């Protein structure tokens, strides 16, 4: 069975500072990993995904994540936070043969302060 | 290309009633999945339909059911509503490629009184 742990339900950063949102996964088979963002009263928007190949993945809005198999991690980073990045972020996992059943983490609420 | 659409966006029901939610996937997408989002339990997978067949099912009681039509549109039904069914119900569609990327709709906010 797959699972995802997101450390820190709330993260606060200053505008222009580094954003680091942590995600660790557990999977007995090679995982597919995703980061989604959710703005208030909206659905989820895909930021980036890792399936196979390059372990450093670049996504939209300047976000990137690195798949580290040895650490079972897929942390999300952005060099410089913007006010518009304030939202809730979800890490999710599935695997080949798992269809489209995503297992989500509990989410991290990102606050960006002036 | 139009995104995933869900209707209605908001719904208020009372305990014991039943409800049907609708989802229209992105054109060409054959897979539709449903998720329940609550403050207490987070995002939980309900079920997935692919080419009118249920391909995956989450750990929800039988009161939750769904179906998919030949045009890939999907409905989910919840019978005998309970207060705990109050949630945001999200639909996601996928082209069913190996990347398993899913595109989410805005959700239906169900309130059970």
Tab-separated table of C-alpha atoms in Angstrom:
chain	number	residue	atom	x	y	z
A	1	UNK	CA	0.000	0.000	0.000
A	2	UNK	CA	1.125	3.532	-0.681
A	3	UNK	CA	1.149	6.413	1.748
A	4	UNK	CA	2.302	10.008	1.804
A	5	UNK	CA	3.448	12.112	4.724
A	6	UNK	CA	3.638	15.860	4.506
A	7	UNK	CA	5.613	17.414	7.336
A	8	UNK	CA	4.156	20.671	8.527
A	9	UNK	CA	0.481	21.408	8.069
A	10	UNK	CA	1.270	25.124	8.001
A	11	UNK	CA	4.340	26.827	6.585
A	12	UNK	CA	4.940	30.553	6.623
A	13	UNK	CA	7.582	32.343	4.545
A	14	UNK	CA	8.399	35.918	3.665
A	15	UNK	CA	7.894	37.149	0.142
A	16	UNK	CA	11.096	36.507	-1.806
A	17	UNK	CA	12.241	33.726	0.526
A	18	UNK	CA	12.794	30.085	-0.341
A	19	UNK	CA	9.756	27.826	-0.222
A	20	UNK	CA	10.339	24.247	0.944
A	21	UNK	CA	7.408	21.901	1.398
A	22	UNK	CA	8.258	18.390	2.521
A	23	UNK	CA	6.811	15.137	1.256
A	24	UNK	CA	7.863	11.587	2.096
A	25	UNK	CA	6.254	8.572	0.539
A	26	UNK	CA	5.989	4.898	1.169
A	27	UNK	CA	5.550	2.515	-1.717
A	28	UNK	CA	6.502	-1.091	-2.310
A	29	UNK	CA	6.721	-0.490	-6.059
A	30	UNK	CA	8.175	2.373	-8.108
A	31	UNK	CA	5.938	5.351	-7.474
A	32	UNK	CA	4.511	8.101	-9.567
A	33	UNK	CA	4.579	11.294	-7.520
A	34	UNK	CA	2.643	14.517	-7.896
A	35	UNK	CA	2.307	17.925	-6.326
A	36	UNK	CA	-1.035	19.691	-6.569
A	37	UNK	CA	-2.053	23.168	-5.433
A	38	UNK	CA	-5.506	24.184	-4.272
A	39	UNK	CA	-6.696	27.766	-4.016
A	40	UNK	CA	-9.761	28.583	-1.896
A	41	UNK	CA	-13.022	27.285	-3.314
A	42	UNK	CA	-11.282	25.669	-6.254
A	43	UNK	CA	-10.247	22.228	-7.378
A	44	UNK	CA	-6.704	20.923	-7.554
A	45	UNK	CA	-4.174	22.109	-10.105
A	46	UNK	CA	-1.175	19.988	-11.039
A	47	UNK	CA	2.145	21.694	-10.305
A	48	UNK	CA	4.482	18.923	-11.387
A	49	UNK	CA	4.897	15.171	-11.570
A	50	UNK	CA	7.555	12.508	-11.438
A	51	UNK	CA	7.019	9.296	-13.347
A	52	UNK	CA	10.362	8.008	-14.615
A	53	UNK	CA	13.597	9.508	-15.873
A	54	UNK	CA	15.085	12.742	-14.600
A	55	UNK	CA	14.751	13.005	-10.840
A	56	UNK	CA	14.682	16.807	-10.791
A	57	UNK	CA	11.302	17.861	-12.064
A	58	UNK	CA	10.352	21.387	-13.022
A	59	UNK	CA	6.772	22.509	-12.864
A	60	UNK	CA	4.630	25.545	-13.329
A	61	UNK	CA	5.004	28.887	-11.538
A	62	UNK	CA	8.698	28.317	-10.811
A	63	UNK	CA	8.245	25.237	-8.624
A	64	UNK	CA	10.434	22.179	-8.794
A	65	UNK	CA	10.825	18.931	-6.890
A	66	UNK	CA	13.484	16.271	-6.638
A	67	UNK	CA	12.749	12.572	-6.375
A	68	UNK	CA	15.171	10.961	-3.939
A	69	UNK	CA	14.633	7.227	-3.811
A	70	UNK	CA	17.154	6.668	-1.015
A	71	UNK	CA	15.304	9.139	1.189
A	72	UNK	CA	11.818	8.281	-0.131
A	73	UNK	CA	11.263	11.996	-0.517
A	74	UNK	CA	9.784	14.350	-3.082
A	75	UNK	CA	10.127	17.817	-1.562
A	76	UNK	CA	8.715	20.845	-3.367
A	77	UNK	CA	10.796	24.009	-3.639
A	78	UNK	CA	10.613	27.472	-5.126
A	79	UNK	CA	13.560	29.863	-4.890
A	80	UNK	CA	11.523	33.011	-4.281
A	81	UNK	CA	8.018	33.072	-2.834
A	82	UNK	CA	5.362	35.347	-4.222
A	83	UNK	CA	2.175	36.458	-2.525
A	84	UNK	CA	0.185	34.564	-5.154
A	85	UNK	CA	1.769	31.285	-3.959
A	86	UNK	CA	-0.360	31.337	-0.807
A	87	UNK	CA	-2.508	28.219	-1.097
A	88	UNK	CA	-2.726	24.633	0.079
A	89	UNK	CA	-0.328	22.129	-1.422
A	90	UNK	CA	-0.840	18.405	-1.664
A	91	UNK	CA	1.630	15.659	-2.411
A	92	UNK	CA	0.177	12.499	-3.947
A	93	UNK	CA	1.364	9.061	-5.033
A	94	UNK	CA	0.226	6.321	-7.326
A	95	UNK	CA	2.026	3.590	-9.247
A	96	UNK	CA	2.032	1.700	-12.529
A	97	UNK	CA	-0.959	-0.578	-12.541
A	98	UNK	CA	-2.649	1.462	-9.839
A	99	UNK	CA	-4.936	3.095	-12.311
A	100	UNK	CA	-5.725	6.626	-11.325
A	101	UNK	CA	-6.111	6.023	-7.617
A	102	UNK	CA	-4.161	8.836	-6.003
A	103	UNK	CA	-3.200	8.664	-2.360
A	104	UNK	CA	-2.819	12.176	-0.986
A	105	UNK	CA	-0.928	13.648	1.902
A	106	UNK	CA	-2.753	15.766	4.444
A	107	UNK	CA	-1.716	18.997	2.790
A	108	UNK	CA	0.429	21.985	3.711
A	109	UNK	CA	-1.057	25.448	3.945
A	110	UNK	CA	1.496	27.955	2.675
A	111	UNK	CA	1.302	31.512	3.956
A	112	UNK	CA	3.388	34.239	2.324
A	113	UNK	CA	4.014	37.367	4.335
A	114	UNK	CA	5.260	40.767	3.242
B	1	UNK	CA	-10.075	22.697	-24.559
B	2	UNK	CA	-12.717	22.989	-21.877
B	3	UNK	CA	-11.753	21.743	-18.439
B	4	UNK	CA	-13.536	19.319	-16.161
B	5	UNK	CA	-16.967	20.587	-15.215
B	6	UNK	CA	-19.016	19.566	-12.210
B	7	UNK	CA	-22.633	20.275	-11.462
B	8	UNK	CA	-24.055	21.492	-9.267
B	9	UNK	CA	-21.375	23.541	-7.538
B	10	UNK	CA	-23.271	23.750	-4.267
B	11	UNK	CA	-25.904	21.505	-2.779
B	12	UNK	CA	-27.775	21.399	0.509
B	13	UNK	CA	-29.577	18.232	1.546
B	14	UNK	CA	-31.024	16.798	4.723
B	15	UNK	CA	-30.155	13.544	6.443
B	16	UNK	CA	-31.682	10.500	4.840
B	17	UNK	CA	-32.013	12.041	1.391
B	18	UNK	CA	-30.034	10.952	-1.617
B	19	UNK	CA	-27.990	13.054	-4.002
B	20	UNK	CA	-26.534	12.752	-7.493
B	21	UNK	CA	-23.489	14.691	-8.598
B	22	UNK	CA	-22.399	15.050	-12.198
B	23	UNK	CA	-19.002	15.328	-13.842
B	24	UNK	CA	-18.118	16.043	-17.461
B	25	UNK	CA	-14.490	15.170	-18.238
B	26	UNK	CA	-12.153	16.862	-20.640
B	27	UNK	CA	-12.950	15.865	-24.198
B	28	UNK	CA	-11.130	12.657	-25.102
B	29	UNK	CA	-10.504	11.592	-21.517
B	30	UNK	CA	-11.827	8.138	-20.766
B	31	UNK	CA	-11.015	7.884	-17.083
B	32	UNK	CA	-13.000	9.671	-14.397
B	33	UNK	CA	-12.165	9.493	-10.713
B	34	UNK	CA	-14.006	10.847	-7.696
B	35	UNK	CA	-12.551	12.109	-4.438
B	36	UNK	CA	-14.042	13.301	-1.184
B	37	UNK	CA	-12.348	16.177	0.635
B	38	UNK	CA	-13.128	16.951	4.276
B	39	UNK	CA	-11.208	18.908	6.925
B	40	UNK	CA	-10.932	15.830	9.094
B	41	UNK	CA	-10.091	13.082	6.614
B	42	UNK	CA	-8.466	15.110	3.851
B	43	UNK	CA	-8.613	13.901	0.268
B	44	UNK	CA	-9.867	10.370	-0.097
B	45	UNK	CA	-10.329	8.332	-3.250
B	46	UNK	CA	-13.877	7.120	-3.884
B	47	UNK	CA	-13.748	5.294	-7.206
B	48	UNK	CA	-12.519	5.418	-10.771
B	49	UNK	CA	-14.378	4.634	-13.958
B	50	UNK	CA	-12.756	3.826	-17.244
B	51	UNK	CA	-14.750	3.063	-20.390
B	52	UNK	CA	-17.956	2.675	-18.353
B	53	UNK	CA	-16.400	0.133	-15.977
B	54	UNK	CA	-15.381	0.689	-12.377
B	55	UNK	CA	-11.628	0.139	-12.346
B	56	UNK	CA	-10.759	1.082	-8.784
B	57	UNK	CA	-12.701	1.532	-5.600
B	58	UNK	CA	-11.820	3.239	-2.347
B	59	UNK	CA	-12.849	2.311	1.155
B	60	UNK	CA	-16.304	3.847	1.323
B	61	UNK	CA	-19.641	2.254	2.254
B	62	UNK	CA	-22.019	0.980	-0.386
B	63	UNK	CA	-24.126	4.123	-0.032
B	64	UNK	CA	-21.604	5.704	-2.371
B	65	UNK	CA	-21.952	4.574	-5.952
B	66	UNK	CA	-21.141	5.830	-9.387
B	67	UNK	CA	-21.432	5.191	-13.043
B	68	UNK	CA	-19.984	6.324	-16.313
B	69	UNK	CA	-21.779	6.824	-19.576
B	70	UNK	CA	-20.603	6.069	-23.097
B	71	UNK	CA	-19.612	9.729	-23.589
B	72	UNK	CA	-17.360	9.412	-20.490
B	73	UNK	CA	-19.547	11.673	-18.377
B	74	UNK	CA	-19.873	10.336	-14.862
B	75	UNK	CA	-22.283	10.574	-11.990
B	76	UNK	CA	-21.898	9.669	-8.374
B	77	UNK	CA	-24.755	8.958	-6.049
B	78	UNK	CA	-24.914	9.005	-2.287
B	79	UNK	CA	-27.966	7.441	-0.697
B	80	UNK	CA	-29.261	7.849	2.841
B	81	UNK	CA	-27.153	10.918	3.491
B	82	UNK	CA	-25.435	11.342	6.835
B	83	UNK	CA	-24.067	14.509	8.415
B	84	UNK	CA	-20.555	13.174	7.857
B	85	UNK	CA	-21.090	13.145	4.106
B	86	UNK	CA	-20.783	16.919	4.085
B	87	UNK	CA	-17.713	17.510	1.960
B	88	UNK	CA	-16.253	18.840	-1.237
B	89	UNK	CA	-16.565	16.177	-3.908
B	90	UNK	CA	-13.954	16.433	-6.609
B	91	UNK	CA	-14.003	14.808	-9.982
B	92	UNK	CA	-10.857	14.265	-12.005
B	93	UNK	CA	-10.387	13.103	-15.559
B	94	UNK	CA	-7.429	11.509	-17.224
B	95	UNK	CA	-6.454	10.469	-20.716
B	96	UNK	CA	-5.363	7.232	-19.074
B	97	UNK	CA	-1.797	7.486	-20.261
B	98	UNK	CA	0.957	5.815	-18.291
B	99	UNK	CA	1.749	9.084	-16.572
B	100	UNK	CA	-1.603	8.855	-14.764
B	101	UNK	CA	-1.926	12.633	-14.753
B	102	UNK	CA	-5.350	13.770	-13.599
B	103	UNK	CA	-7.153	17.062	-14.170
B	104	UNK	CA	-9.533	18.172	-11.467
B	105	UNK	CA	-12.824	19.986	-11.638
B	106	UNK	CA	-13.852	22.751	-9.220
B	107	UNK	CA	-15.851	20.368	-7.062
B	108	UNK	CA	-19.350	20.150	-5.668
B	109	UNK	CA	-19.782	21.401	-2.120
B	110	UNK	CA	-22.346	19.169	-0.408
B	111	UNK	CA	-23.823	20.226	2.905
B	112	UNK	CA	-25.983	17.747	4.808
B	113	UNK	CA	-28.245	19.224	7.482
